[in-house]
CSV table of C-alpha atoms in Angstrom, one decimal:
chain,number,residue,atom,x,y,z
A,1,MET,CA,26.7,-11.5,5.2
A,2,ILE,CA,24.6,-10.4,8.0
A,3,GLN,CA,22.5,-13.2,9.7
A,4,ALA,CA,18.7,-12.4,9.5
A,5,LYS,CA,15.7,-14.3,10.9
A,6,ALA,CA,12.3,-14.0,9.4
A,7,TYR,CA,8.9,-15.8,8.7
A,8,ALA,CA,8.8,-17.2,5.0
A,9,ALA,CA,6.7,-19.1,3.2
A,10,GLN,CA,8.5,-22.2,1.5
A,11,ASN,CA,6.2,-22.6,-1.1
A,12,PRO,CA,2.6,-21.7,-2.2
A,13,GLU,CA,0.7,-24.7,0.0
A,14,THR,CA,2.5,-24.1,3.2
A,15,ASP,CA,1.9,-21.3,6.0
A,16,LEU,CA,4.5,-18.8,7.0
A,17,ALA,CA,7.1,-20.2,9.6
A,18,PRO,CA,10.0,-19.2,10.9
A,19,TRP,CA,13.1,-19.0,8.5
A,20,ASP,CA,16.9,-18.1,8.9
A,21,PHE,CA,18.7,-16.3,6.0
A,22,GLU,CA,21.3,-14.0,5.2
A,23,ARG,CA,21.1,-10.3,4.3
A,24,ARG,CA,24.1,-8.4,2.2
A,25,GLU,CA,26.7,-6.6,4.1
A,26,VAL,CA,26.3,-2.7,4.1
A,27,GLY,CA,28.0,-1.5,1.6
A,28,PRO,CA,29.0,2.2,0.7
A,29,HIS,CA,25.4,3.5,0.0
A,30,ASP,CA,23.4,1.1,1.8
A,31,VAL,CA,21.3,1.9,5.0
A,32,GLN,CA,20.6,-1.1,7.2
A,33,LEU,CA,17.3,-1.0,9.6
A,34,GLU,CA,16.5,-2.7,12.7
A,35,ILE,CA,12.5,-3.7,11.6
A,36,LEU,CA,10.3,-2.9,14.4
A,37,PHE,CA,7.1,-3.2,12.8
A,38,CYS,CA,5.6,-4.4,9.6
A,39,GLY,CA,2.2,-3.5,8.1
A,40,VAL,CA,0.4,-6.4,6.7
A,41,CYS,CA,-0.9,-5.9,3.0
A,42,HIS,CA,-3.6,-8.1,1.3
A,43,SER,CA,-1.0,-8.2,-1.3
A,44,ASP,CA,1.3,-10.3,1.2
A,45,LEU,CA,-1.2,-13.1,0.8
A,46,HIS,CA,-1.6,-13.0,-3.1
A,47,GLN,CA,2.1,-13.4,-3.5
A,48,ILE,CA,2.5,-16.3,-1.1
A,49,LYS,CA,-0.2,-18.1,-2.9
A,50,ASN,CA,0.9,-17.3,-6.6
A,51,GLU,CA,-2.3,-15.8,-7.2
A,52,TRP,CA,-1.0,-13.2,-9.4
A,53,PHE,CA,2.1,-14.7,-10.8
A,54,SER,CA,4.7,-17.0,-10.0
A,55,GLY,CA,6.6,-16.2,-7.0
A,56,ILE,CA,10.3,-17.0,-5.9
A,57,PHE,CA,10.5,-19.1,-3.1
A,58,PRO,CA,11.3,-19.1,0.1
A,59,MET,CA,9.5,-15.6,0.2
A,60,VAL,CA,9.5,-13.3,2.9
A,61,PRO,CA,6.6,-11.0,2.5
A,62,GLY,CA,6.2,-7.4,3.9
A,63,HIS,CA,6.7,-3.6,2.7
A,64,GLU,CA,5.3,-1.6,5.0
A,65,ILE,CA,8.7,-1.5,7.0
A,66,VAL,CA,9.6,0.8,9.8
A,67,GLY,CA,12.3,1.0,12.2
A,68,LYS,CA,15.3,2.4,13.4
A,69,VAL,CA,18.9,2.7,11.5
A,70,ILE,CA,21.4,0.9,12.9
A,71,LYS,CA,24.1,1.0,10.4
A,72,VAL,CA,24.9,3.5,7.4
A,73,GLY,CA,27.5,3.1,4.5
A,74,ASP,CA,30.7,5.4,4.3
A,75,HIS,CA,29.1,7.5,1.5
A,76,VAL,CA,25.3,7.6,3.1
A,77,LYS,CA,24.4,11.2,3.6
A,78,LYS,CA,20.6,11.6,4.5
A,79,PHE,CA,20.6,9.3,7.6
A,80,ASN,CA,22.3,8.3,10.8
A,81,SER,CA,22.1,5.6,13.6
A,82,GLY,CA,19.2,5.8,15.7
A,83,ASP,CA,17.2,7.6,13.0
A,84,LEU,CA,13.7,6.4,12.4
A,85,ALA,CA,13.1,5.3,8.8
A,86,GLY,CA,10.9,3.3,6.3
A,87,VAL,CA,11.0,1.0,3.5
A,88,GLY,CA,7.8,0.9,1.2
A,89,CYS,CA,7.2,-1.3,-1.7
A,90,MET,CA,10.4,-1.0,-4.0
A,91,VAL,CA,14.1,-1.0,-3.0
A,92,ASP,CA,15.7,-0.1,-6.4
A,93,SER,CA,15.2,1.2,-9.6
A,94,CYS,CA,17.5,2.0,-12.8
A,95,GLN,CA,17.6,5.8,-11.6
A,96,VAL,CA,18.5,7.1,-15.1
A,97,CYS,CA,15.2,6.7,-17.1
A,98,GLU,CA,13.0,9.7,-17.6
A,99,ASN,CA,10.5,8.2,-15.2
A,100,CYS,CA,13.3,7.7,-12.5
A,101,LYS,CA,14.6,11.1,-13.0
A,102,ASP,CA,11.0,12.7,-12.8
A,103,GLY,CA,10.6,10.9,-9.3
A,104,LEU,CA,8.5,8.1,-10.6
A,105,GLU,CA,10.6,5.1,-9.7
A,106,GLN,CA,7.3,3.0,-9.4
A,107,TYR,CA,7.0,3.3,-13.2
A,108,CYS,CA,11.2,2.6,-13.9
A,109,LEU,CA,11.1,1.9,-17.6
A,110,GLU,CA,13.5,-1.0,-16.7
A,111,GLY,CA,11.2,-2.0,-13.7
A,112,ASN,CA,11.9,-1.1,-10.3
A,113,THR,CA,12.9,-3.8,-7.9
A,114,GLN,CA,10.3,-4.7,-5.5
A,115,THR,CA,10.8,-5.1,-1.8
A,116,TYR,CA,9.8,-9.0,-2.1
A,117,ASN,CA,9.2,-11.8,-4.3
A,118,ASN,CA,11.5,-9.9,-7.1
A,119,LYS,CA,15.2,-10.2,-7.7
A,120,GLY,CA,17.4,-7.3,-7.4
A,121,ARG,CA,20.0,-6.0,-10.2
A,122,ASP,CA,22.5,-8.5,-8.7
A,123,GLY,CA,20.1,-11.3,-9.4
A,124,VAL,CA,19.7,-12.2,-6.0
A,125,PRO,CA,16.2,-12.8,-4.4
A,126,THR,CA,14.5,-9.6,-2.2
A,127,TYR,CA,13.2,-10.6,1.3
A,128,GLY,CA,10.6,-8.3,2.9
A,129,GLY,CA,9.6,-7.0,6.2
A,130,TYR,CA,8.7,-9.8,8.1
A,131,SER,CA,12.0,-10.1,9.4
A,132,ASN,CA,14.3,-8.5,12.0
A,133,THR,CA,16.8,-6.2,9.7
A,134,ILE,CA,16.8,-5.1,6.0
A,135,VAL,CA,19.6,-3.6,4.2
A,136,VAL,CA,18.6,-0.9,1.2
A,137,ARG,CA,20.5,1.5,-0.7
A,138,GLU,CA,19.9,5.3,1.0
A,139,GLU,CA,17.8,6.4,-2.2
A,140,PHE,CA,15.0,4.0,-1.3
A,141,VAL,CA,15.0,4.7,2.4
A,142,LEU,CA,12.4,7.4,3.9
A,143,HIS,CA,12.4,9.7,7.1
A,144,ILE,CA,9.6,8.7,9.5
A,145,SER,CA,9.1,11.5,11.8
A,146,ASP,CA,8.9,11.1,15.6
A,147,LYS,CA,5.6,13.0,15.9
A,148,LEU,CA,3.6,9.9,14.6
A,149,PRO,CA,3.0,6.7,16.7
A,150,LEU,CA,5.7,4.3,14.7
A,151,ALA,CA,3.5,1.4,14.4
A,152,ALA,CA,0.5,2.9,12.9
A,153,THR,CA,2.9,4.4,10.5
A,154,ALA,CA,4.2,1.5,8.9
A,155,PRO,CA,1.1,1.2,6.5
A,156,LEU,CA,1.5,4.6,5.2
A,157,LEU,CA,4.4,2.9,3.3
A,158,CYS,CA,1.8,1.1,1.0
A,159,ALA,CA,-1.9,1.6,1.9
A,160,GLY,CA,-0.9,5.2,2.6
A,161,ILE,CA,0.9,6.3,-0.7
A,162,THR,CA,-1.1,3.9,-2.9
A,163,THR,CA,-4.3,6.3,-2.1
A,164,TYR,CA,-2.3,9.4,-1.5
A,165,SER,CA,-0.8,9.3,-5.0
A,166,PRO,CA,-3.9,8.9,-7.2
A,167,LEU,CA,-5.7,11.7,-5.3
A,168,ARG,CA,-2.7,14.2,-5.8
A,169,HIS,CA,-2.5,13.2,-9.4
A,170,TRP,CA,-5.7,13.8,-10.5
A,171,LYS,CA,-5.8,17.2,-8.0
A,172,VAL,CA,-8.6,16.0,-6.1
A,173,GLY,CA,-9.7,18.6,-3.4
A,174,LYS,CA,-12.2,21.1,-2.7
A,175,GLY,CA,-15.4,21.3,-5.0
A,176,HIS,CA,-14.9,17.5,-6.0
A,177,LYS,CA,-17.4,14.9,-5.0
A,178,LEU,CA,-15.1,11.9,-4.3
A,179,ALA,CA,-16.5,8.3,-3.7
A,180,ILE,CA,-13.9,5.5,-1.9
A,181,LEU,CA,-15.3,2.0,-3.2
A,182,GLY,CA,-14.8,-0.2,-0.3
A,183,LEU,CA,-13.6,0.9,3.7
A,184,GLY,CA,-10.6,-1.5,4.1
A,185,GLY,CA,-7.2,-1.1,4.6
A,186,LEU,CA,-6.7,1.0,1.5
A,187,GLY,CA,-10.4,2.5,1.7
A,188,HIS,CA,-10.0,3.7,5.2
A,189,MET,CA,-6.8,5.8,4.0
A,190,GLY,CA,-8.8,7.3,0.7
A,191,VAL,CA,-11.3,8.5,3.2
A,192,LYS,CA,-8.6,10.4,5.6
A,193,PHE,CA,-6.8,11.9,2.6
A,194,GLY,CA,-9.9,13.0,0.7
A,195,ALA,CA,-11.3,14.4,3.6
A,196,ALA,CA,-8.0,16.2,4.5
A,197,PHE,CA,-7.9,17.5,1.0
A,198,GLY,CA,-11.0,19.0,1.2
A,199,ALA,CA,-13.4,17.1,-1.0
A,200,GLU,CA,-16.9,15.6,-0.6
A,201,VAL,CA,-16.3,12.0,0.3
A,202,THR,CA,-19.0,9.5,-0.1
A,203,VAL,CA,-18.1,5.8,1.1
A,204,LEU,CA,-19.6,3.0,-0.9
A,205,SER,CA,-19.9,-0.3,0.9
A,206,THR,CA,-21.6,-3.6,1.0
A,207,SER,CA,-21.4,-3.3,4.9
A,208,PRO,CA,-24.2,-1.1,6.5
A,209,SER,CA,-22.7,-1.6,10.0
A,210,LYS,CA,-19.5,0.6,8.5
A,211,GLU,CA,-21.7,3.6,8.2
A,212,ALA,CA,-20.7,5.2,11.8
A,213,GLU,CA,-17.0,4.2,11.1
A,214,ALA,CA,-16.8,5.7,7.7
A,215,LYS,CA,-18.2,9.1,9.1
A,216,ALA,CA,-15.8,9.0,12.1
A,217,LEU,CA,-13.2,8.5,9.7
A,218,GLY,CA,-14.2,11.8,8.0
A,219,ALA,CA,-16.7,10.7,5.1
A,220,HIS,CA,-19.7,13.2,4.6
A,221,HIS,CA,-21.8,10.2,3.2
A,222,PHE,CA,-22.2,6.5,3.5
A,223,VAL,CA,-24.4,4.8,0.3
A,224,VAL,CA,-24.7,0.9,1.0
A,225,THR,CA,-24.3,-0.4,-2.5
A,226,SER,CA,-26.5,-3.7,-2.2
A,227,ASP,CA,-29.9,-1.1,-1.7
A,228,PRO,CA,-30.8,0.0,-5.4
A,229,GLU,CA,-32.7,2.9,-4.1
A,230,GLN,CA,-29.3,4.2,-2.6
A,231,LEU,CA,-27.2,3.7,-5.6
A,232,LYS,CA,-30.0,5.3,-7.8
A,233,ALA,CA,-29.7,8.6,-5.6
A,234,VAL,CA,-26.2,8.7,-6.3
A,235,THR,CA,-26.1,7.5,-10.1
A,236,GLY,CA,-24.0,10.2,-12.2
A,237,SER,CA,-23.3,12.2,-9.2
A,238,PHE,CA,-19.2,11.7,-8.8
A,239,ASP,CA,-16.1,13.4,-10.3
A,240,PHE,CA,-14.1,10.6,-9.0
A,241,ILE,CA,-14.4,7.1,-7.7
A,242,LEU,CA,-11.3,5.5,-6.0
A,243,ASP,CA,-11.7,1.6,-6.3
A,244,THR,CA,-9.8,-0.1,-3.3
A,245,VAL,CA,-11.8,-3.6,-3.7
A,246,SER,CA,-9.5,-6.5,-4.4
A,247,ALA,CA,-12.4,-8.8,-5.1
A,248,GLU,CA,-14.3,-9.3,-8.0
A,249,HIS,CA,-17.0,-6.6,-8.9
A,250,ASP,CA,-19.3,-5.1,-11.4
A,251,MET,CA,-17.1,-2.1,-13.0
A,252,ASN,CA,-20.2,-1.2,-15.2
A,253,LEU,CA,-22.3,-0.4,-11.8
A,254,TYR,CA,-19.9,1.8,-10.4
A,255,LEU,CA,-19.0,3.5,-13.7
A,256,SER,CA,-22.8,4.5,-14.2
A,257,LEU,CA,-22.1,6.5,-10.7
A,258,LEU,CA,-19.9,8.9,-12.4
A,259,ARG,CA,-20.8,12.4,-13.6
A,260,THR,CA,-20.0,13.2,-17.0
A,261,ASN,CA,-16.3,13.5,-17.2
A,262,GLY,CA,-15.6,11.3,-14.4
A,263,THR,CA,-13.0,9.1,-13.3
A,264,LEU,CA,-13.0,5.6,-11.9
A,265,ILE,CA,-9.4,5.1,-10.4
A,266,GLY,CA,-8.5,1.3,-9.7
A,267,VAL,CA,-5.9,0.8,-6.7
A,268,GLY,CA,-7.1,-2.7,-5.6
A,269,VAL,CA,-6.1,-5.6,-7.8
A,270,PRO,CA,-8.6,-8.4,-8.0
A,271,SER,CA,-7.5,-11.9,-9.4
A,272,GLN,CA,-9.5,-11.7,-12.6
A,273,PRO,CA,-9.4,-8.8,-15.3
A,274,TYR,CA,-12.0,-6.4,-15.3
A,275,SER,CA,-14.8,-6.7,-17.6
A,276,VAL,CA,-16.2,-3.3,-19.0
A,277,HIS,CA,-18.9,-2.9,-21.7
A,278,PRO,CA,-17.8,0.2,-23.9
A,279,PHE,CA,-20.7,2.0,-23.5
A,280,SER,CA,-20.1,2.1,-19.8
A,281,LEU,CA,-17.3,4.3,-21.0
A,282,LEU,CA,-18.9,6.3,-23.8
A,283,ALA,CA,-22.1,7.2,-21.9
A,284,GLY,CA,-20.6,10.4,-20.5
A,285,ARG,CA,-17.2,10.6,-21.7
A,286,LYS,CA,-16.3,8.8,-18.3
A,287,SER,CA,-12.5,7.6,-17.9
A,288,MET,CA,-11.4,4.4,-16.1
A,289,ALA,CA,-7.7,4.5,-14.9
A,290,GLY,CA,-5.2,3.0,-12.8
A,291,SER,CA,-2.6,3.9,-10.1
A,292,GLY,CA,0.2,2.3,-8.3
A,293,ILE,CA,2.3,3.3,-5.7
A,294,GLY,CA,4.3,6.9,-5.5
A,295,GLY,CA,7.7,7.4,-6.1
A,296,ILE,CA,10.1,8.2,-3.5
A,297,PRO,CA,9.7,11.9,-3.2
A,298,GLU,CA,6.0,11.8,-3.0
A,299,THR,CA,6.2,9.0,-0.5
A,300,GLN,CA,8.3,11.6,1.4
A,301,GLU,CA,6.1,14.1,0.6
A,302,MET,CA,3.0,11.9,1.9
A,303,LEU,CA,4.8,10.9,5.1
A,304,ASP,CA,5.6,14.7,6.1
A,305,PHE,CA,1.7,15.7,5.2
A,306,CYS,CA,0.6,12.9,7.9
A,307,ALA,CA,3.2,14.2,10.2
A,308,GLU,CA,1.7,17.7,9.7
A,309,HIS,CA,-1.9,16.8,9.9
A,310,ASN,CA,-1.7,13.6,12.3
A,311,ILE,CA,-3.0,11.3,9.6
A,312,VAL,CA,-1.8,7.5,10.6
A,313,SER,CA,-3.7,4.3,9.8
A,314,ASP,CA,-5.9,2.8,12.2
A,315,ILE,CA,-4.4,-0.7,13.1
A,316,GLU,CA,-4.4,-3.8,15.2
A,317,ILE,CA,-0.9,-4.7,16.2
A,318,ILE,CA,-0.4,-8.7,16.3
A,319,ASP,CA,2.3,-11.3,17.3
A,320,ILE,CA,4.0,-12.6,14.4
A,321,LYS,CA,2.9,-16.0,15.3
A,322,ASP,CA,-0.7,-15.0,14.6
A,323,ILE,CA,0.2,-14.1,10.9
A,324,THR,CA,-2.0,-17.3,9.2
A,325,ALA,CA,-5.0,-16.4,11.3
A,326,SER,CA,-4.7,-12.9,10.7
A,327,TYR,CA,-4.8,-13.6,6.7
A,328,ALA,CA,-7.8,-15.5,7.4
A,329,ARG,CA,-9.5,-12.8,9.4
A,330,MET,CA,-8.1,-10.2,6.6
A,331,LEU,CA,-9.9,-12.2,4.0
A,332,LYS,CA,-13.4,-11.9,6.1
A,333,GLY,CA,-12.8,-8.2,6.4
A,334,ASP,CA,-12.3,-9.0,10.0
A,335,VAL,CA,-9.7,-5.8,10.7
A,336,ARG,CA,-10.1,-2.2,11.5
A,337,TYR,CA,-8.5,-1.6,9.3
A,338,ARG,CA,-4.8,-2.9,9.0
A,339,PHE,CA,-2.9,-5.5,11.0
A,340,VAL,CA,0.8,-4.4,12.0
A,341,ILE,CA,3.2,-7.1,13.2
A,342,ASP,CA,5.3,-6.1,16.2
A,343,MET,CA,8.8,-7.5,15.2
A,344,ALA,CA,10.0,-7.8,18.8
A,345,THR,CA,7.6,-11.0,18.5
A,346,LEU,CA,10.0,-12.5,16.1
């Protein structure tokens, strides 16, 4: 076994703290990474606090992992020691169902194996990227371009693909009016991708102070959602709304901002179920949809697109000892726009 160190939550009531554990040895089809940076996702906090479902403890969060390959199995063909590489939200799937064969491993019919707070097909719990090293089968490791700053690339493995995938699936681009609801870790990536794809992008936010930031990121318009007059001016105007908000909010209000045949796409995950009145959908033949992360081929496509167009996340690098304080700041929206842990501080 490989000796590893990490920060882990021992139970939902405790803060993250140093923890030593073991990773499996590198098998014939495995790649071992030295983790250099790991992004901090809101879902990390949800899961260590059991806000979605009962977790597996001790829990090592982190699924926005970038680093350097330090060992490969005998049958590995796509990676060599020294390569830059990344691991996102999943580390395995059945690889034989129709979704997996279509490159949609995130929707594996048997269920994909999450990077942490899950059990692998061997029954062993998975541990994430708040760690110094990780071992993952080759098919779930991604190539990272050396054209991009490595730390700022880490959040692309979750925040990036979570916003890229639905915009690609619904073919959002030139001629479309796209609203991004919320300007946080997900939202700021939605703005960057929406603008890069040629859509007319509007940010919907409760924070007037974010207008200049939104436009600097590429947004064409900004609407303060607490201002009734501003909302009235955009009612019935958007082809798509990408909803990145993970706090409770009035879905009926935002559905009213869609034009006929418009679609609201949820990628944020509030703790409570949505409450939607049927007439909010019937009046205008509107659709409400959801989207998870992307599959491995699409995630690699996204990383390559980002390298070509110089797109990364806006980040603040932190020491791992400051992770609990960073969670508190994240809950207040006091981050522009994603924390990334420098794993050299572990």
